PDB file of C-alpha atoms in Angstrom:
ATOM      1  CA  UNK X  17       0.000   0.000   0.000  1.00  0.00           C
ATOM      2  CA  UNK X  18       1.408   3.395  -0.964  1.00  0.00           C
ATOM      3  CA  UNK X  19       2.001   5.848   1.832  1.00  0.00           C
ATOM      4  CA  UNK X  20       1.266   9.554   1.986  1.00  0.00           C
ATOM      5  CA  UNK X  21       2.870  11.324  -0.954  1.00  0.00           C
ATOM      6  CA  UNK X  22       4.056  14.910  -0.797  1.00  0.00           C
ATOM      7  CA  UNK X  23       5.680  17.196  -3.315  1.00  0.00           C
ATOM      8  CA  UNK X  24       7.946  18.927  -3.700  1.00  0.00           C
ATOM      9  CA  UNK X  25      10.371  17.496  -1.174  1.00  0.00           C
ATOM     10  CA  UNK X  26      12.391  20.692  -1.045  1.00  0.00           C
ATOM     11  CA  UNK X  27      11.589  24.277  -1.948  1.00  0.00           C
ATOM     12  CA  UNK X  28      13.735  27.390  -1.749  1.00  0.00           C
ATOM     13  CA  UNK X  29      12.094  30.746  -2.376  1.00  0.00           C
ATOM     14  CA  UNK X  30      12.711  34.382  -1.658  1.00  0.00           C
ATOM     15  CA  UNK X  31      10.571  36.157   0.901  1.00  0.00           C
ATOM     16  CA  UNK X  32       7.317  37.638  -0.348  1.00  0.00           C
ATOM     17  CA  UNK X  33       7.037  34.947  -3.025  1.00  0.00           C
ATOM     18  CA  UNK X  34       4.144  32.473  -3.061  1.00  0.00           C
ATOM     19  CA  UNK X  35       4.630  28.734  -2.543  1.00  0.00           C
ATOM     20  CA  UNK X  36       2.369  25.700  -2.689  1.00  0.00           C
ATOM     21  CA  UNK X  37       2.655  22.178  -1.332  1.00  0.00           C
ATOM     22  CA  UNK X  38       0.742  19.142  -2.509  1.00  0.00           C
ATOM     23  CA  UNK X  39      -0.345  16.033  -0.637  1.00  0.00           C
ATOM     24  CA  UNK X  40      -1.918  12.764  -1.711  1.00  0.00           C
ATOM     25  CA  UNK X  41      -3.148  10.770   1.307  1.00  0.00           C
ATOM     26  CA  UNK X  42      -3.293   7.020   1.751  1.00  0.00           C
ATOM     27  CA  UNK X  43      -6.101   5.574  -0.338  1.00  0.00           C
ATOM     28  CA  UNK X  44      -9.346   5.431   1.630  1.00  0.00           C
ATOM     29  CA  UNK X  45      -8.224   7.820   4.368  1.00  0.00           C
ATOM     30  CA  UNK X  46     -10.882  10.475   4.741  1.00  0.00           C
ATOM     31  CA  UNK X  47      -9.041  12.591   7.302  1.00  0.00           C
ATOM     32  CA  UNK X  48      -6.118  14.704   6.130  1.00  0.00           C
ATOM     33  CA  UNK X  49      -3.841  16.888   8.217  1.00  0.00           C
ATOM     34  CA  UNK X  50      -1.262  19.561   7.522  1.00  0.00           C
ATOM     35  CA  UNK X  51       1.398  20.073  10.173  1.00  0.00           C
ATOM     36  CA  UNK X  52       4.254  22.504  10.597  1.00  0.00           C
ATOM     37  CA  UNK X  53       7.487  21.215  12.094  1.00  0.00           C
ATOM     38  CA  UNK X  54      10.249  23.530  13.209  1.00  0.00           C
ATOM     39  CA  UNK X  55      13.744  22.213  13.755  1.00  0.00           C
ATOM     40  CA  UNK X  56      14.048  20.171  16.930  1.00  0.00           C
ATOM     41  CA  UNK X  57      10.348  20.327  17.694  1.00  0.00           C
ATOM     42  CA  UNK X  58       7.332  18.134  17.277  1.00  0.00           C
ATOM     43  CA  UNK X  59       4.747  18.673  14.549  1.00  0.00           C
ATOM     44  CA  UNK X  60       2.091  21.329  15.155  1.00  0.00           C
ATOM     45  CA  UNK X  61      -1.286  21.071  13.492  1.00  0.00           C
ATOM     46  CA  UNK X  62      -2.209  23.719  10.941  1.00  0.00           C
ATOM     47  CA  UNK X  63      -5.437  22.313   9.555  1.00  0.00           C
ATOM     48  CA  UNK X  64      -7.471  19.110   9.564  1.00  0.00           C
ATOM     49  CA  UNK X  65      -9.911  17.974   6.900  1.00  0.00           C
ATOM     50  CA  UNK X  66     -12.706  15.461   7.190  1.00  0.00           C
ATOM     51  CA  UNK X  67     -13.291  14.611   3.545  1.00  0.00           C
ATOM     52  CA  UNK X  68     -13.455  18.015   1.834  1.00  0.00           C
ATOM     53  CA  UNK X  69     -14.444  19.973   4.947  1.00  0.00           C
ATOM     54  CA  UNK X  70     -11.898  21.864   7.030  1.00  0.00           C
ATOM     55  CA  UNK X  71     -13.000  20.990  10.572  1.00  0.00           C
ATOM     56  CA  UNK X  72     -10.074  22.464  12.506  1.00  0.00           C
ATOM     57  CA  UNK X  73      -8.152  25.396  11.095  1.00  0.00           C
ATOM     58  CA  UNK X  74      -7.750  27.348  14.306  1.00  0.00           C
ATOM     59  CA  UNK X  75      -3.935  27.294  14.075  1.00  0.00           C
ATOM     60  CA  UNK X  76      -3.740  28.259  10.410  1.00  0.00           C
ATOM     61  CA  UNK X  77      -2.469  31.851   9.926  1.00  0.00           C
ATOM     62  CA  UNK X  78      -5.235  32.837   7.587  1.00  0.00           C
ATOM     63  CA  UNK X  79      -3.718  36.132   6.539  1.00  0.00           C
ATOM     64  CA  UNK X  80      -1.116  34.308   4.448  1.00  0.00           C
ATOM     65  CA  UNK X  81      -1.899  30.587   4.560  1.00  0.00           C
ATOM     66  CA  UNK X  82      -4.674  28.826   2.706  1.00  0.00           C
ATOM     67  CA  UNK X  83      -5.529  25.218   2.030  1.00  0.00           C
ATOM     68  CA  UNK X  84      -7.982  23.250  -0.010  1.00  0.00           C
ATOM     69  CA  UNK X  85      -9.138  19.700  -0.506  1.00  0.00           C
ATOM     70  CA  UNK X  86     -11.685  20.117  -3.239  1.00  0.00           C
ATOM     71  CA  UNK X  87     -12.597  16.493  -3.994  1.00  0.00           C
ATOM     72  CA  UNK X  88     -11.856  15.085  -0.574  1.00  0.00           C
ATOM     73  CA  UNK X  89      -8.657  13.355  -1.686  1.00  0.00           C
ATOM     74  CA  UNK X  90      -5.603  15.450  -2.624  1.00  0.00           C
ATOM     75  CA  UNK X  91      -4.864  18.672  -0.815  1.00  0.00           C
ATOM     76  CA  UNK X  92      -2.763  21.756  -1.377  1.00  0.00           C
ATOM     77  CA  UNK X  93      -1.364  24.173   1.182  1.00  0.00           C
ATOM     78  CA  UNK X  94      -0.382  27.628   0.011  1.00  0.00           C
ATOM     79  CA  UNK X  95       1.570  30.474   1.543  1.00  0.00           C
ATOM     80  CA  UNK X  96       1.332  33.926   0.023  1.00  0.00           C
ATOM     81  CA  UNK X  97       3.447  35.862   0.657  1.00  0.00           C
ATOM     82  CA  UNK X  98       6.099  33.777   2.363  1.00  0.00           C
ATOM     83  CA  UNK X  99       8.084  35.237   5.250  1.00  0.00           C
ATOM     84  CA  UNK X 100      11.484  34.283   6.628  1.00  0.00           C
ATOM     85  CA  UNK X 101       9.843  32.706   9.663  1.00  0.00           C
ATOM     86  CA  UNK X 102       7.922  30.278   7.472  1.00  0.00           C
ATOM     87  CA  UNK X 103      11.071  28.243   6.895  1.00  0.00           C
ATOM     88  CA  UNK X 104      10.211  24.804   8.277  1.00  0.00           C
ATOM     89  CA  UNK X 105       9.113  21.327   7.266  1.00  0.00           C
ATOM     90  CA  UNK X 106       5.487  21.023   6.205  1.00  0.00           C
ATOM     91  CA  UNK X 107       4.093  17.585   6.889  1.00  0.00           C
ATOM     92  CA  UNK X 108       0.944  15.997   5.578  1.00  0.00           C
ATOM     93  CA  UNK X 109      -0.711  13.078   7.361  1.00  0.00           C
ATOM     94  CA  UNK X 110      -3.835  11.030   6.848  1.00  0.00           C
ATOM     95  CA  UNK X 111      -5.961   8.667   8.854  1.00  0.00           C
ATOM     96  CA  UNK X 112      -9.156   6.704   8.713  1.00  0.00           C
ATOM     97  CA  UNK X 113     -11.655   5.749  11.397  1.00  0.00           C
ATOM     98  CA  UNK X 114      -9.813   3.730  14.010  1.00  0.00           C
ATOM     99  CA  UNK X 115      -6.328   4.173  12.554  1.00  0.00           C
ATOM    100  CA  UNK X 116      -3.340   6.162  13.644  1.00  0.00           C
ATOM    101  CA  UNK X 117      -2.152   9.169  11.684  1.00  0.00           C
ATOM    102  CA  UNK X 118       0.362   8.288   8.989  1.00  0.00           C
ATOM    103  CA  UNK X 119       2.774  10.938   7.791  1.00  0.00           C
ATOM    104  CA  UNK X 120       4.314  11.759   4.470  1.00  0.00           C
ATOM    105  CA  UNK X 121       8.004  12.643   4.023  1.00  0.00           C
ATOM    106  CA  UNK X 122       7.353  16.380   4.293  1.00  0.00           C
ATOM    107  CA  UNK X 123       8.365  19.410   2.279  1.00  0.00           C
ATOM    108  CA  UNK X 124      11.339  21.351   3.571  1.00  0.00           C
ATOM    109  CA  UNK X 125      10.771  25.047   2.869  1.00  0.00           C
ATOM    110  CA  UNK X 126      13.593  27.567   2.987  1.00  0.00           C
ATOM    111  CA  UNK X 127      12.680  31.235   2.674  1.00  0.00           C
ATOM    112  CA  UNK X 128      15.614  33.529   1.840  1.00  0.00           C
TER     113      UNK X 128
ATOM    114  CA  UNK C  21       0.418  25.108  25.967  1.00  0.00           C
ATOM    115  CA  UNK C  22       1.584  21.582  25.318  1.00  0.00           C
ATOM    116  CA  UNK C  23       0.790  18.992  27.909  1.00  0.00           C
ATOM    117  CA  UNK C  24       3.136  16.368  26.524  1.00  0.00           C
ATOM    118  CA  UNK C  25       6.767  16.635  27.470  1.00  0.00           C
ATOM    119  CA  UNK C  26       9.917  14.576  27.562  1.00  0.00           C
ATOM    120  CA  UNK C  27      12.390  14.189  30.402  1.00  0.00           C
ATOM    121  CA  UNK C  28      15.547  13.997  28.278  1.00  0.00           C
ATOM    122  CA  UNK C  29      16.299  15.571  24.923  1.00  0.00           C
ATOM    123  CA  UNK C  30      19.058  13.056  24.062  1.00  0.00           C
ATOM    124  CA  UNK C  31      19.756   9.431  24.856  1.00  0.00           C
ATOM    125  CA  UNK C  32      22.799   7.363  23.893  1.00  0.00           C
ATOM    126  CA  UNK C  33      22.833   3.582  24.205  1.00  0.00           C
ATOM    127  CA  UNK C  34      25.209   0.814  23.217  1.00  0.00           C
ATOM    128  CA  UNK C  35      24.168  -1.393  20.344  1.00  0.00           C
ATOM    129  CA  UNK C  36      22.438  -4.453  21.720  1.00  0.00           C
ATOM    130  CA  UNK C  37      21.307  -2.779  24.940  1.00  0.00           C
ATOM    131  CA  UNK C  38      17.715  -1.920  25.720  1.00  0.00           C
ATOM    132  CA  UNK C  39      16.529   1.684  25.357  1.00  0.00           C
ATOM    133  CA  UNK C  40      13.918   3.419  27.446  1.00  0.00           C
ATOM    134  CA  UNK C  41      12.459   6.705  26.286  1.00  0.00           C
ATOM    135  CA  UNK C  42      10.211   8.500  28.717  1.00  0.00           C
ATOM    136  CA  UNK C  43       7.374  10.939  28.295  1.00  0.00           C
ATOM    137  CA  UNK C  44       5.187  12.767  30.791  1.00  0.00           C
ATOM    138  CA  UNK C  45       1.631  13.899  30.307  1.00  0.00           C
ATOM    139  CA  UNK C  46      -0.373  16.338  32.336  1.00  0.00           C
ATOM    140  CA  UNK C  47      -3.692  15.590  30.736  1.00  0.00           C
ATOM    141  CA  UNK C  48      -6.297  12.862  31.062  1.00  0.00           C
ATOM    142  CA  UNK C  49      -5.833  11.652  27.513  1.00  0.00           C
ATOM    143  CA  UNK C  50      -7.344   8.346  26.453  1.00  0.00           C
ATOM    144  CA  UNK C  51      -4.846   7.661  23.671  1.00  0.00           C
ATOM    145  CA  UNK C  52      -1.077   7.875  23.299  1.00  0.00           C
ATOM    146  CA  UNK C  53       1.169   7.195  20.351  1.00  0.00           C
ATOM    147  CA  UNK C  54       4.870   6.941  19.605  1.00  0.00           C
ATOM    148  CA  UNK C  55       6.511   8.034  16.377  1.00  0.00           C
ATOM    149  CA  UNK C  56      10.063   7.581  15.087  1.00  0.00           C
ATOM    150  CA  UNK C  57      11.505  10.258  12.849  1.00  0.00           C
ATOM    151  CA  UNK C  58      14.739   9.716  10.961  1.00  0.00           C
ATOM    152  CA  UNK C  59      16.629  12.626   9.490  1.00  0.00           C
ATOM    153  CA  UNK C  60      14.939  13.990   6.389  1.00  0.00           C
ATOM    154  CA  UNK C  61      11.854  11.811   6.782  1.00  0.00           C
ATOM    155  CA  UNK C  62       8.382  12.185   8.170  1.00  0.00           C
ATOM    156  CA  UNK C  63       7.345  10.691  11.519  1.00  0.00           C
ATOM    157  CA  UNK C  64       6.794   6.942  11.306  1.00  0.00           C
ATOM    158  CA  UNK C  65       4.144   5.271  13.457  1.00  0.00           C
ATOM    159  CA  UNK C  66       5.653   2.814  15.953  1.00  0.00           C
ATOM    160  CA  UNK C  67       3.011   1.841  18.459  1.00  0.00           C
ATOM    161  CA  UNK C  68       0.013   3.249  20.259  1.00  0.00           C
ATOM    162  CA  UNK C  69      -1.878   2.543  23.455  1.00  0.00           C
ATOM    163  CA  UNK C  70      -5.253   3.430  24.881  1.00  0.00           C
ATOM    164  CA  UNK C  71      -5.739   4.466  28.459  1.00  0.00           C
ATOM    165  CA  UNK C  72      -7.580   1.263  29.367  1.00  0.00           C
ATOM    166  CA  UNK C  73      -4.291  -0.597  28.916  1.00  0.00           C
ATOM    167  CA  UNK C  74      -1.032  -0.340  30.825  1.00  0.00           C
ATOM    168  CA  UNK C  75       1.195  -2.214  28.406  1.00  0.00           C
ATOM    169  CA  UNK C  76       1.311  -3.021  24.748  1.00  0.00           C
ATOM    170  CA  UNK C  77       3.987  -4.867  22.818  1.00  0.00           C
ATOM    171  CA  UNK C  78       5.110  -4.765  19.239  1.00  0.00           C
ATOM    172  CA  UNK C  79       8.131  -6.065  17.440  1.00  0.00           C
ATOM    173  CA  UNK C  80      11.073  -5.221  19.755  1.00  0.00           C
ATOM    174  CA  UNK C  81       9.075  -2.327  21.232  1.00  0.00           C
ATOM    175  CA  UNK C  82       6.916  -2.063  24.312  1.00  0.00           C
ATOM    176  CA  UNK C  83       4.875   0.921  25.415  1.00  0.00           C
ATOM    177  CA  UNK C  84       4.066   1.281  29.096  1.00  0.00           C
ATOM    178  CA  UNK C  85       1.437   3.624  30.474  1.00  0.00           C
ATOM    179  CA  UNK C  86       1.166   4.507  34.142  1.00  0.00           C
ATOM    180  CA  UNK C  87      -1.905   6.648  34.453  1.00  0.00           C
ATOM    181  CA  UNK C  88      -1.499   7.085  38.191  1.00  0.00           C
ATOM    182  CA  UNK C  89       1.692   9.088  37.754  1.00  0.00           C
ATOM    183  CA  UNK C  90       0.834  10.106  34.168  1.00  0.00           C
ATOM    184  CA  UNK C  91       3.943   8.551  32.712  1.00  0.00           C
ATOM    185  CA  UNK C  92       4.454   6.989  29.307  1.00  0.00           C
ATOM    186  CA  UNK C  93       7.534   5.137  28.134  1.00  0.00           C
ATOM    187  CA  UNK C  94       8.809   3.381  25.043  1.00  0.00           C
ATOM    188  CA  UNK C  95      11.149   0.462  25.469  1.00  0.00           C
ATOM    189  CA  UNK C  96      13.234  -0.786  22.558  1.00  0.00           C
ATOM    190  CA  UNK C  97      14.822  -4.187  23.010  1.00  0.00           C
ATOM    191  CA  UNK C  98      18.259  -5.002  21.618  1.00  0.00           C
ATOM    192  CA  UNK C  99      18.741  -1.544  20.162  1.00  0.00           C
ATOM    193  CA  UNK C 100      20.179  -1.495  16.658  1.00  0.00           C
ATOM    194  CA  UNK C 101      21.946   1.236  14.651  1.00  0.00           C
ATOM    195  CA  UNK C 102      18.799   1.645  12.582  1.00  0.00           C
ATOM    196  CA  UNK C 103      16.956   2.716  15.713  1.00  0.00           C
ATOM    197  CA  UNK C 104      18.907   5.974  15.821  1.00  0.00           C
ATOM    198  CA  UNK C 105      16.310   8.692  15.317  1.00  0.00           C
ATOM    199  CA  UNK C 106      14.174  11.237  17.131  1.00  0.00           C
ATOM    200  CA  UNK C 107      11.290   9.685  19.015  1.00  0.00           C
ATOM    201  CA  UNK C 108       8.116  11.659  19.659  1.00  0.00           C
ATOM    202  CA  UNK C 109       5.303  10.836  21.974  1.00  0.00           C
ATOM    203  CA  UNK C 110       1.909  12.335  21.224  1.00  0.00           C
ATOM    204  CA  UNK C 111      -1.412  12.245  22.953  1.00  0.00           C
ATOM    205  CA  UNK C 112      -4.985  12.773  21.982  1.00  0.00           C
ATOM    206  CA  UNK C 113      -6.141  16.185  23.191  1.00  0.00           C
ATOM    207  CA  UNK C 114      -9.474  16.017  21.400  1.00  0.00           C
ATOM    208  CA  UNK C 115     -12.700  14.201  22.174  1.00  0.00           C
ATOM    209  CA  UNK C 116     -12.336  10.848  23.842  1.00  0.00           C
ATOM    210  CA  UNK C 117     -12.216   7.985  21.387  1.00  0.00           C
ATOM    211  CA  UNK C 118     -10.715  10.102  18.639  1.00  0.00           C
ATOM    212  CA  UNK C 119      -7.109  10.112  17.526  1.00  0.00           C
ATOM    213  CA  UNK C 120      -7.597  13.121  15.311  1.00  0.00           C
ATOM    214  CA  UNK C 121      -6.261  15.808  17.648  1.00  0.00           C
ATOM    215  CA  UNK C 122      -2.727  14.963  18.632  1.00  0.00           C
ATOM    216  CA  UNK C 123      -0.368  17.122  20.645  1.00  0.00           C
ATOM    217  CA  UNK C 124       3.277  16.204  20.200  1.00  0.00           C
ATOM    218  CA  UNK C 125       6.145  16.467  22.602  1.00  0.00           C
ATOM    219  CA  UNK C 126       9.460  17.939  21.523  1.00  0.00           C
ATOM    220  CA  UNK C 127      11.203  14.601  20.958  1.00  0.00           C
ATOM    221  CA  UNK C 128      14.147  12.586  22.228  1.00  0.00           C
ATOM    222  CA  UNK C 129      17.190  12.015  20.030  1.00  0.00           C
ATOM    223  CA  UNK C 130      18.280   8.390  20.378  1.00  0.00           C
ATOM    224  CA  UNK C 131      21.841   7.621  19.318  1.00  0.00           C
ATOM    225  CA  UNK C 132      23.005   4.027  19.129  1.00  0.00           C
ATOM    226  CA  UNK C 133      26.712   3.639  19.767  1.00  0.00           C
ATOM    227  CA  UNK C 134      28.707   0.832  18.100  1.00  0.00           C
TER     228      UNK C 134
END
């Protein structure tokens, strides 16, 4: 069974530029999560989707971050404009009823 | 703030020895989970445990939960070089019975010495 797929794996941009990350969850997993992970710290939830509905986006900085999961499968996370402090690893995870959360490899973002 | 924390940020063990990674929780969570994260990779599920259990075993790993003192630990038997990684504990901070709202600790770096 394929795991959670994320792309790109690495992204380097200049501040004030936009950036987007893509995630394809494990087949059949209706819950999808986006996490932010700073160096040396645990993941912190940005947004959680149940199918196509964002049910917890309380930690998403909505002035510059946006996300979508239009058909309840793939998801994209966007930052516009990016700031220096956005440099981090962006992790996507998915789960189904009764399962643990399974993570993708992450996208390492560097903002110059 | 986070309610999940770790006692030690780093742990070094000799290859072949057993490893014990500890985690403390200040909440009344009903679900706990351990992840392993190798450099450049996403967290990998290791084992989980619900609060109605005090022990659960997997392949070379055992998770122990002491709800009285709110202490969680991960034991790795016969530690191997491939076990070197950062280990995170996480707990459910959402509705009981759901594993959809996890709060992570800051991690313990396990280094296996030859």
